[in-house]
N, CA and C of each residue as an Amber inpcrd file, in Angstrom:
protein
   501
-161.8530000  36.7450000  77.9390000-161.9260000  38.2200000  78.8250000
-160.9810000  39.0860000  77.9060000-159.8590000  38.7620000  77.8040000
-158.7730000  39.4860000  77.3200000-159.4080000  40.1940000  75.8810000
-159.8880000  39.4410000  75.1670000-160.5040000  39.7200000  73.9340000
-161.4140000  41.0830000  74.0510000-162.3200000  40.7970000  75.0080000
-163.2290000  41.9250000  75.1280000-162.8230000  43.1710000  75.7040000
-161.7080000  42.8450000  76.4430000-160.7340000  44.2520000  76.9950000
-159.9320000  44.9750000  75.8540000-159.3510000  44.2120000  75.0760000
-158.8480000  44.3560000  73.8090000-159.6590000  45.1960000  73.0500000
-160.8300000  44.7900000  72.6680000-162.2000000  45.4640000  71.8000000
-162.4340000  46.8120000  72.4640000-162.6250000  46.8590000  73.7180000
-162.8870000  48.0780000  74.5190000-161.7080000  49.1190000  74.2400000
-160.8100000  48.7660000  74.3490000-159.5270000  49.6450000  74.3460000
-159.5690000  50.1990000  72.7180000-159.7020000  49.5490000  71.9760000
-159.4170000  49.6450000  70.4320000-160.8750000  50.6560000  70.0830000
-161.9060000  50.3310000  70.4760000-163.0080000  51.5390000  70.4680000
-162.9270000  52.5410000  70.8280000-162.2900000  52.8640000  72.3580000
-162.1730000  53.6950000  72.9190000-161.1740000  54.6500000  72.1490000
-159.9580000  54.4350000  71.5920000-159.3230000  54.9910000  71.2910000
-159.5800000  55.5360000  69.9290000-160.0210000  54.4060000  68.8920000
-160.5560000  54.8410000  67.7100000-161.6590000  55.4030000  67.3080000
-162.6640000  55.1360000  68.1940000-164.2460000  55.8030000  67.7510000
-164.2210000  57.3050000  67.4130000-163.2120000  58.2620000  68.1750000
-163.4760000  59.5570000  67.9590000-162.6980000  59.5910000  66.3020000
-161.9590000  59.1010000  65.6950000-161.4370000  59.2560000  64.5890000
-162.2520000  58.8380000  63.6730000-162.7600000  57.3230000  63.7950000
-163.7070000  56.9460000  62.9810000-164.9500000  58.0050000  62.6530000
-165.3610000  58.1890000  64.1660000-166.3680000  59.1420000  63.9510000
-166.2550000  60.8050000  62.9650000-164.8170000  61.2540000  63.0810000
-164.8060000  62.2800000  62.0710000-164.8880000  61.8320000  60.7060000
-164.1040000  60.6700000  60.3840000-164.1960000  60.2110000  59.0460000
-165.5520000  60.0520000  58.4960000-166.3080000  59.3190000  59.4260000
-167.6990000  59.3330000  58.9310000-168.6150000  60.4330000  58.5290000
-168.4260000  61.5660000  59.4730000-168.9820000  63.0490000  59.4980000
-168.4420000  63.3290000  57.9300000-167.2710000  63.4220000  57.6390000
-166.7420000  63.9450000  56.4640000-167.2100000  63.2410000  55.3710000
-167.7460000  61.7860000  55.5870000-168.0100000  61.0320000  54.4440000
-169.8970000  61.4240000  54.0900000-170.6170000  61.9660000  55.5420000
-172.0850000  62.0210000  55.4960000-172.3000000  63.5250000  55.9130000
-171.4990000  64.2480000  56.3460000-172.2690000  65.6120000  56.6730000
-172.9980000  65.5870000  57.8510000-173.1620000  64.7800000  58.5950000
-174.6120000  64.9460000  59.8650000-173.7950000  64.1960000  60.8490000
-173.4770000  64.7440000  61.9350000-172.7990000  64.1580000  63.1230000
-173.8100000  63.0880000  63.5950000-175.0410000  63.0210000  63.7580000
-175.8190000  62.2910000  64.3190000-175.7480000  60.8490000  63.5130000
-175.8360000  60.9940000  62.2040000-175.7580000  59.8820000  61.4700000
-173.8930000  59.4120000  61.3940000-173.0940000  60.3800000  61.7460000
-171.9310000  59.7110000  61.9250000-171.7360000  58.8240000  62.8610000
-172.0920000  59.2500000  64.1480000-172.2440000  58.3640000  65.2930000
-173.0210000  57.2640000  65.1050000-174.2100000  57.2010000  64.3230000
-174.8650000  55.8300000  63.9950000-173.7970000  55.0500000  63.2340000
-173.3810000  55.6340000  62.1150000-172.1220000  54.8410000  61.1810000
-171.0920000  54.0100000  62.0320000-170.9050000  54.8050000  63.0890000
-169.4030000  54.2080000  63.9300000-170.1750000  53.0770000  64.8660000
-171.4020000  53.4610000  65.3920000-171.6970000  52.4720000  66.3100000
-171.9380000  51.1180000  65.4830000-172.7230000  51.4880000  64.3320000
-172.7660000  49.9490000  63.2520000-171.3350000  49.1730000  63.0730000
-170.6300000  50.1130000  63.0300000-169.3700000  49.5490000  62.5230000
-168.6630000  49.0350000  63.8730000-168.9280000  49.5380000  65.0210000
-168.3740000  48.7340000  65.9980000-169.1970000  47.4950000  66.4280000
-170.2420000  47.6570000  66.4270000-171.3970000  46.3740000  66.3990000
-170.7030000  45.2950000  65.5430000-170.2810000  45.5430000  64.0970000
-169.9600000  44.3660000  63.2570000-168.7980000  44.1230000  63.6930000
-167.9660000  45.1240000  64.0160000-166.3450000  44.6120000  64.5450000
-166.5660000  43.5990000  65.6290000-167.3620000  44.3340000  66.3480000
-167.4990000  42.9780000  67.6980000-167.8040000  41.7930000  67.4140000
-168.7130000  41.7420000  66.4250000-169.4740000  40.4480000  66.3450000
-168.2250000  39.6590000  65.4490000-167.2260000  39.8750000  64.8520000
-166.3260000  39.3790000  63.9230000-164.9920000  39.5220000  64.5690000
-164.9480000  39.8730000  65.9980000-163.7140000  40.1730000  66.3870000
-162.5120000  39.1550000  66.3770000-163.0320000  38.1680000  66.6590000
-162.1480000  36.7060000  66.8370000-161.7030000  36.5760000  65.3370000
-162.1430000  36.8860000  64.3640000-161.6370000  36.6940000  62.9920000
-160.8590000  37.6230000  62.2330000-161.1310000  38.9470000  63.0650000
-160.2030000  40.0730000  62.1870000-158.7500000  39.9340000  62.6720000
-157.7890000  40.5640000  61.7930000-156.6060000  40.3590000  62.0280000
-156.1810000  41.6390000  62.8550000-155.4260000  41.7680000  64.0500000
-155.3710000  43.0410000  64.8970000-154.8040000  44.3170000  64.2100000
-154.0520000  43.7950000  62.9300000-153.4150000  44.8620000  62.2460000
-154.3030000  45.4700000  61.2820000-155.3920000  44.7000000  61.2290000
-156.4480000  45.3340000  60.0290000-157.5780000  45.8650000  60.5440000
-157.7110000  46.1760000  61.6840000-159.1000000  46.7300000  62.3340000
-159.3800000  48.0000000  61.7750000-158.3950000  48.8240000  61.5580000
-158.7470000  50.1260000  60.8980000-159.4510000  50.2000000  59.5050000
-158.4840000  49.1140000  58.9420000-158.9410000  49.1550000  57.6060000
-160.3850000  48.2820000  57.6410000-160.6550000  47.5860000  58.3320000
-162.3850000  46.9420000  58.3470000-163.2550000  47.8700000  58.9750000
-163.0630000  48.7810000  59.7630000-163.7420000  49.8930000  60.3770000
-163.9300000  50.6060000  59.2540000-162.7540000  51.2100000  58.5350000
-163.3080000  52.2240000  57.5470000-164.0770000  51.5500000  56.6050000
-163.6470000  50.7140000  56.0510000-164.4830000  49.9820000  54.8260000
-166.0850000  49.8650000  55.2890000-166.2540000  49.4920000  56.6490000
-167.8790000  49.0900000  56.9220000-168.1890000  50.6300000  57.0450000
-167.7440000  51.8000000  57.4470000-168.1760000  53.1820000  57.5910000
-168.0860000  53.5460000  56.3970000-167.3520000  53.3580000  55.4380000
-167.5920000  53.7850000  53.8480000-168.5940000  53.0800000  53.2030000
-168.8530000  52.0210000  53.3800000-169.8050000  51.4040000  52.8150000
-171.4410000  51.6620000  53.1250000-171.4240000  51.8910000  54.6010000
-172.5740000  52.2710000  55.3740000-173.0420000  53.7430000  55.0260000
-171.8740000  54.8340000  54.7600000-172.4160000  55.9350000  54.3780000
-172.7680000  56.0020000  52.8030000-172.3680000  55.2750000  51.9310000
-172.6220000  55.0990000  50.4630000-173.9560000  54.6760000  50.7190000
-174.3820000  53.3430000  51.2440000-175.8900000  52.9430000  51.3830000
-176.6780000  53.9890000  51.8980000-176.2620000  54.5290000  53.0150000
-177.3770000  55.5050000  53.8050000-177.7020000  56.6580000  52.4340000
-176.6570000  56.9320000  51.8540000-176.7120000  58.4230000  50.9320000
-177.9470000  57.7700000  49.7540000-177.9840000  56.6050000  49.7500000
-179.0610000  55.8770000  48.6040000-180.4500000  55.6320000  49.3750000
-180.4010000  55.8920000  50.2810000-181.7430000  55.6910000  50.6160000
-182.7290000  56.8490000  50.2320000-184.0830000  56.4750000  49.9520000
-185.1390000  57.6660000  49.2310000-185.3060000  58.4990000  50.4170000
-185.3550000  58.3950000  51.3690000-185.8720000  59.3530000  52.5240000
-184.5440000  60.4170000  52.7430000-183.4690000  60.0480000  52.4410000
-182.3910000  61.0830000  52.4270000-182.4180000  61.9650000  51.4100000
-182.9070000  61.4340000  50.2800000-182.8240000  62.3480000  49.1310000
-184.0250000  63.6610000  49.5570000-185.0040000  63.1820000  50.1630000
-186.0960000  64.1440000  50.2180000-185.8980000  65.1890000  51.6660000
-184.8200000  64.8270000  52.1970000-184.5920000  65.4660000  53.4030000
-184.2870000  67.0730000  53.1020000-184.7410000  67.8980000  53.7460000
-184.4000000  69.2220000  53.3780000-183.4760000  69.8660000  54.8100000
-182.6140000  70.4010000  54.3010000-181.6970000  70.9810000  55.3900000
-181.6390000  72.6560000  55.4620000-181.9010000  73.0350000  56.5930000
-182.2820000  74.3520000  56.8230000-180.7260000  75.0840000  57.2200000
-180.5880000  76.2150000  56.8400000-179.4360000  77.1090000  57.3750000
-179.4240000  77.3330000  58.9980000-178.2150000  77.1860000  59.4640000
-177.8640000  77.3180000  60.7190000-178.3540000  78.6640000  61.3960000
-178.6390000  78.8600000  62.4260000-179.1840000  80.2710000  62.9190000
-177.7860000  80.8790000  62.9830000-178.0230000  82.3710000  63.0000000
-176.9110000  83.1640000  63.2850000-175.6780000  82.7210000  64.4260000
-174.4780000  82.7520000  63.7670000-173.2000000  82.2350000  65.0010000
-172.3030000  83.3730000  64.5890000-171.4300000  83.3380000  65.8490000
-170.2360000  84.5770000  65.9680000-169.6700000  84.3270000  64.6660000
-168.8760000  85.4900000  64.2790000-168.2640000  85.7740000  63.3390000
-167.0030000  84.8290000  63.2150000-166.7210000  84.1740000  62.2800000
-165.6680000  83.1420000  62.0950000-164.4800000  83.6050000  61.3490000
-163.4620000  83.4860000  61.6420000-162.2670000  83.5420000  61.0440000
-162.2420000  83.0980000  59.6550000-161.3950000  83.6480000  58.6270000
-161.3360000  83.1990000  57.1730000-160.9680000  82.0240000  57.1600000
-159.9800000  81.0040000  58.0010000-159.5490000  79.6650000  58.1380000
-160.9460000  78.7700000  58.3370000-161.7240000  79.5070000  59.0200000
-163.1330000  78.7330000  59.6840000-163.9090000  78.7130000  58.3740000
-164.1870000  79.9930000  57.9910000-165.1510000  80.1170000  56.7530000
-164.6680000  78.9040000  55.6540000-163.0850000  79.1070000  55.2280000
-162.9810000  78.0960000  54.4450000-163.1480000  76.6900000  54.4550000
-162.8330000  76.1350000  56.0200000-163.4550000  74.7820000  56.2320000
-164.6260000  74.3460000  55.9750000-165.7240000  75.6020000  56.3160000
-167.1450000  75.2000000  56.1100000-167.1440000  75.1630000  54.9850000
-166.5800000  76.1760000  53.9500000-167.0570000  75.8260000  52.5060000
-166.6440000  74.6320000  51.9640000-165.5580000  74.1170000  52.3730000
-165.0180000  73.1960000  51.9550000-166.0230000  71.9290000  52.4950000
-166.3780000  71.6350000  53.5160000-167.2340000  70.8230000  54.3360000
-168.4510000  70.4520000  53.4020000-169.0360000  71.9070000  52.9670000
-170.4300000  71.9980000  52.3930000-170.2010000  71.4550000  50.8450000
-168.8770000  71.8610000  50.3450000-168.6820000  71.4240000  49.0290000
-168.7260000  70.0090000  48.7810000-167.9800000  69.4040000  49.6390000
-167.8660000  68.1130000  50.0830000-169.0530000  67.2120000  50.0390000
-170.1580000  68.0850000  50.7310000-171.4270000  67.0400000  50.6280000
-171.9520000  67.0630000  49.3870000-171.7790000  67.9040000  48.3180000
-172.1340000  67.9320000  47.1260000-171.1350000  66.6560000  46.2130000
-170.4340000  66.2210000  46.4510000-169.6340000  65.2550000  45.6210000
-170.3210000  63.9990000  46.0690000-170.4770000  63.5140000  44.7960000
-171.1730000  62.1240000  44.6190000-170.5880000  60.9960000  45.8880000
-171.5280000  60.0850000  46.4490000-170.9370000  59.6220000  47.7510000
-169.5380000  58.7540000  47.7730000-169.5330000  57.8770000  46.7810000
-168.4400000  57.1530000  46.6000000-167.3030000  58.1080000  46.5160000
-167.2510000  59.0740000  45.5650000-166.0440000  59.7790000  45.4400000
-165.6320000  60.8390000  46.7140000-166.6250000  61.0480000  47.3990000
-166.5660000  61.6090000  48.7960000-165.8510000  60.6390000  49.5080000
-166.2590000  59.3450000  49.7250000-165.1810000  58.1320000  50.4210000
-164.0190000  58.1330000  49.9180000-163.9320000  58.2430000  48.6180000
-162.5500000  58.1290000  48.1100000-161.7170000  59.3200000  48.8850000
-162.1240000  60.5760000  48.3790000-161.5230000  61.7200000  49.0500000
-161.0000000  61.5690000  50.3420000-162.0890000  61.2660000  51.3590000
-161.8270000  61.4330000  52.8380000-161.0960000  60.1910000  52.8470000
-160.9270000  59.2640000  52.6340000-160.0410000  58.0730000  53.1190000
-158.4760000  58.4980000  52.4730000-158.5550000  59.1250000  51.1300000
-157.2240000  59.6800000  50.7170000-156.6770000  60.7530000  51.3290000
-157.3180000  61.7280000  51.5300000-156.5810000  62.8940000  52.2370000
-156.8330000  63.2620000  53.4080000-158.0310000  62.6000000  54.0880000
-158.1720000  62.9230000  55.4890000-157.7350000  61.7470000  56.7180000
-157.7740000  60.6990000  56.0160000-157.2970000  59.4490000  56.7580000
-155.7190000  59.1070000  56.1880000-155.3700000  59.9060000  55.2400000
-154.0440000  59.8410000  54.4260000-153.4580000  58.3570000  54.3290000
-154.6960000  57.6190000  53.7500000-154.1990000  56.2980000  52.8980000
-153.6500000  56.4220000  51.8230000-152.9770000  55.4940000  51.2820000
-152.3670000  55.3740000  49.8800000-153.4990000  54.7730000  49.0450000
-153.2230000  55.3090000  47.2290000-154.4120000  54.4750000  46.6940000
-154.2930000  53.0010000  46.9320000-153.5190000  52.2980000  47.2050000
-153.7300000  50.9090000  47.5010000-154.5890000  50.3320000  48.3810000
-154.2120000  51.4390000  49.5820000-155.1400000  51.1300000  50.9660000
-156.6340000  51.4350000  50.6150000-156.7480000  52.6740000  49.9560000
-158.1880000  52.9690000  49.5920000-158.6570000  51.9370000  48.7140000
-158.1650000  51.3660000  48.0750000-158.7100000  50.3160000  47.0480000
-159.0520000  48.9930000  47.7800000-158.1920000  48.7380000  48.8720000
-158.4900000  47.4670000  49.5030000-159.6340000  47.7940000  50.5430000
-159.7070000  48.9210000  51.1410000-160.8620000  49.4760000  52.1950000
-162.1420000  49.2960000  51.3020000-162.1980000  49.7450000  50.0690000
-163.2960000  49.8710000  49.6320000-163.6000000  48.5810000  48.5550000
-162.7060000  47.7470000  48.5140000-162.9480000  46.5430000  47.5800000
-162.9700000  47.2250000  45.9280000-162.4540000  48.0880000  45.6230000
-162.3080000  48.2060000  44.3630000-160.6940000  48.5950000  43.5350000
-160.7760000  48.6520000  42.4420000-159.1570000  48.4930000  42.0020000
-158.4590000  49.8900000  42.1030000-157.1120000  49.9420000  41.9400000
-156.4560000  51.3480000  42.3570000-156.7510000  52.1560000  41.3580000
-157.1910000  51.4410000  40.1090000-157.4560000  52.7790000  38.6800000
-158.6980000  53.3940000  39.0220000-159.6870000  52.6050000  39.7260000
-161.2550000  53.3410000  39.9850000-160.9110000  54.2850000  41.3010000
-159.7270000  54.0890000  42.3820000-159.5240000  54.9640000  43.3700000
-158.9000000  56.3960000  42.6710000-158.0190000  55.9890000  41.7820000
-157.3290000  56.9750000  41.1210000-158.6070000  58.0710000  40.3450000
-159.5050000  57.4560000  39.4490000-160.2120000  58.0970000  38.6100000
-161.5650000  58.5660000  39.5480000-161.6950000  57.9290000  40.6340000
-162.8050000  58.8350000  41.5050000-162.0120000  60.0400000  42.3940000
-160.9610000  59.8510000  42.6170000-160.3460000  60.7820000  43.4140000
-160.0190000  62.2260000  42.3850000-159.5270000  61.7100000  41.1110000
-159.5540000  62.6580000  39.9800000-160.7980000  63.5370000  39.8630000
-161.9410000  62.5250000  39.5550000-163.3380000  63.3600000  39.4540000
-163.9180000  64.0980000  40.7150000-163.5180000  63.5930000  41.7080000
-163.7580000  64.1420000  43.0230000-163.5190000  65.4530000  43.1620000
-161.9060000  65.4420000  43.0810000-161.4220000  66.8020000  43.0820000
-161.6460000  67.9380000  42.1790000-161.9480000  67.6610000  40.7420000
-162.2660000  68.5650000  39.9910000-163.7960000  68.8830000  40.4200000
-164.5710000  67.9750000  41.0240000-166.1180000  68.6340000  41.4000000
-165.7180000  69.5180000  42.5480000-164.9530000  69.3560000  43.5360000
-164.6520000  70.1290000  44.4220000-164.1650000  71.4240000  44.0220000
-163.3900000  71.5960000  43.0740000-162.6630000  72.7990000  42.5930000
-163.8010000  73.2320000  41.9870000-164.6550000  72.9550000  41.2750000
-165.9270000  73.6720000  40.5270000-166.5400000  74.2370000  41.6080000
-166.9980000  73.3610000  42.5970000-167.8900000  73.9150000  43.6200000
-167.1990000  75.0250000  44.5150000-165.9550000  75.2000000  44.5180000
-165.4780000  75.9190000  45.5260000-164.8640000  77.3340000  44.5020000
-165.0780000  77.0990000  43.3180000-164.6770000  78.0520000  42.1820000
-163.2050000  78.3370000  42.0360000-162.4710000  77.5670000  42.0480000
-161.1220000  77.3570000  41.8680000-160.9700000  76.8330000  40.4680000
-159.9490000  77.2710000  39.8840000-159.7650000  77.1270000  38.3760000
-159.2760000  75.3890000  38.2560000-159.4080000  75.1540000  37.3730000
-159.1560000  73.4330000  37.0400000-157.8490000  73.4100000  36.8880000
-157.0820000  72.5570000  37.5100000-155.7510000  72.2770000  36.9470000
-155.5480000  71.2550000  35.8060000-154.1810000  71.3830000  35.4010000
-153.9040000  70.4140000  34.0580000-154.0670000  70.9440000  32.7120000
-153.8770000  70.2540000  31.7930000-153.5350000  71.0690000  30.5130000
-154.7950000  71.6830000  29.8020000-154.8980000  72.9410000  29.2230000
-155.7830000  73.6220000  28.9740000-156.3150000  72.8060000  27.8550000
-157.6780000  73.1570000  27.6860000-158.4160000  72.5620000  26.5200000
-157.6800000  72.8150000  24.8110000-157.5300000  71.7420000  24.4160000
-156.7240000  71.8830000  22.9750000-155.3350000  71.7100000  22.8630000
-154.8760000  71.4500000  24.4070000-153.1710000  71.1330000  24.4330000
-153.2910000  69.9720000  24.1420000-152.0890000  69.4470000  23.8210000
-151.7400000  68.1510000  23.7470000-150.7650000  67.6380000  25.0430000
-150.8280000  66.3820000  25.3480000-149.8980000  65.8350000  26.0750000
-148.7710000  65.4430000  25.5830000
């Protein structure tokens, strides 16, 4: 009974944060809720075997993998998304956030998952590598590629050495 109560407490405390992370990975609030629900189900069924200190890591891993798998489904590629109806004027800061979210949705799923875990969830490269079960080198390369793609989509100048220069 104590395990059920402990699981309920963690689910209540962390579900909102996991939902935000899932949204940043998939770009759809309804799908983000589905991803978190699936993650909670998997977490509950394996509750006895999970280290209490690794609950966040396990949930993030499940959410990231589900988001990547979901993006590969054929019906997702064919889905058309229409512009939202007129909304009240937003501040420049809000508009920038919307631009970043829109650009983030154009980044490939694995790079997006790495960027969200790295910069939104504030995990280290080592922690991201453990969550996604990839090497740290892959985390660094996916992060660099994802940031380059984001910068291109947002129209920001690329950083780093200019073409033709030597390091």
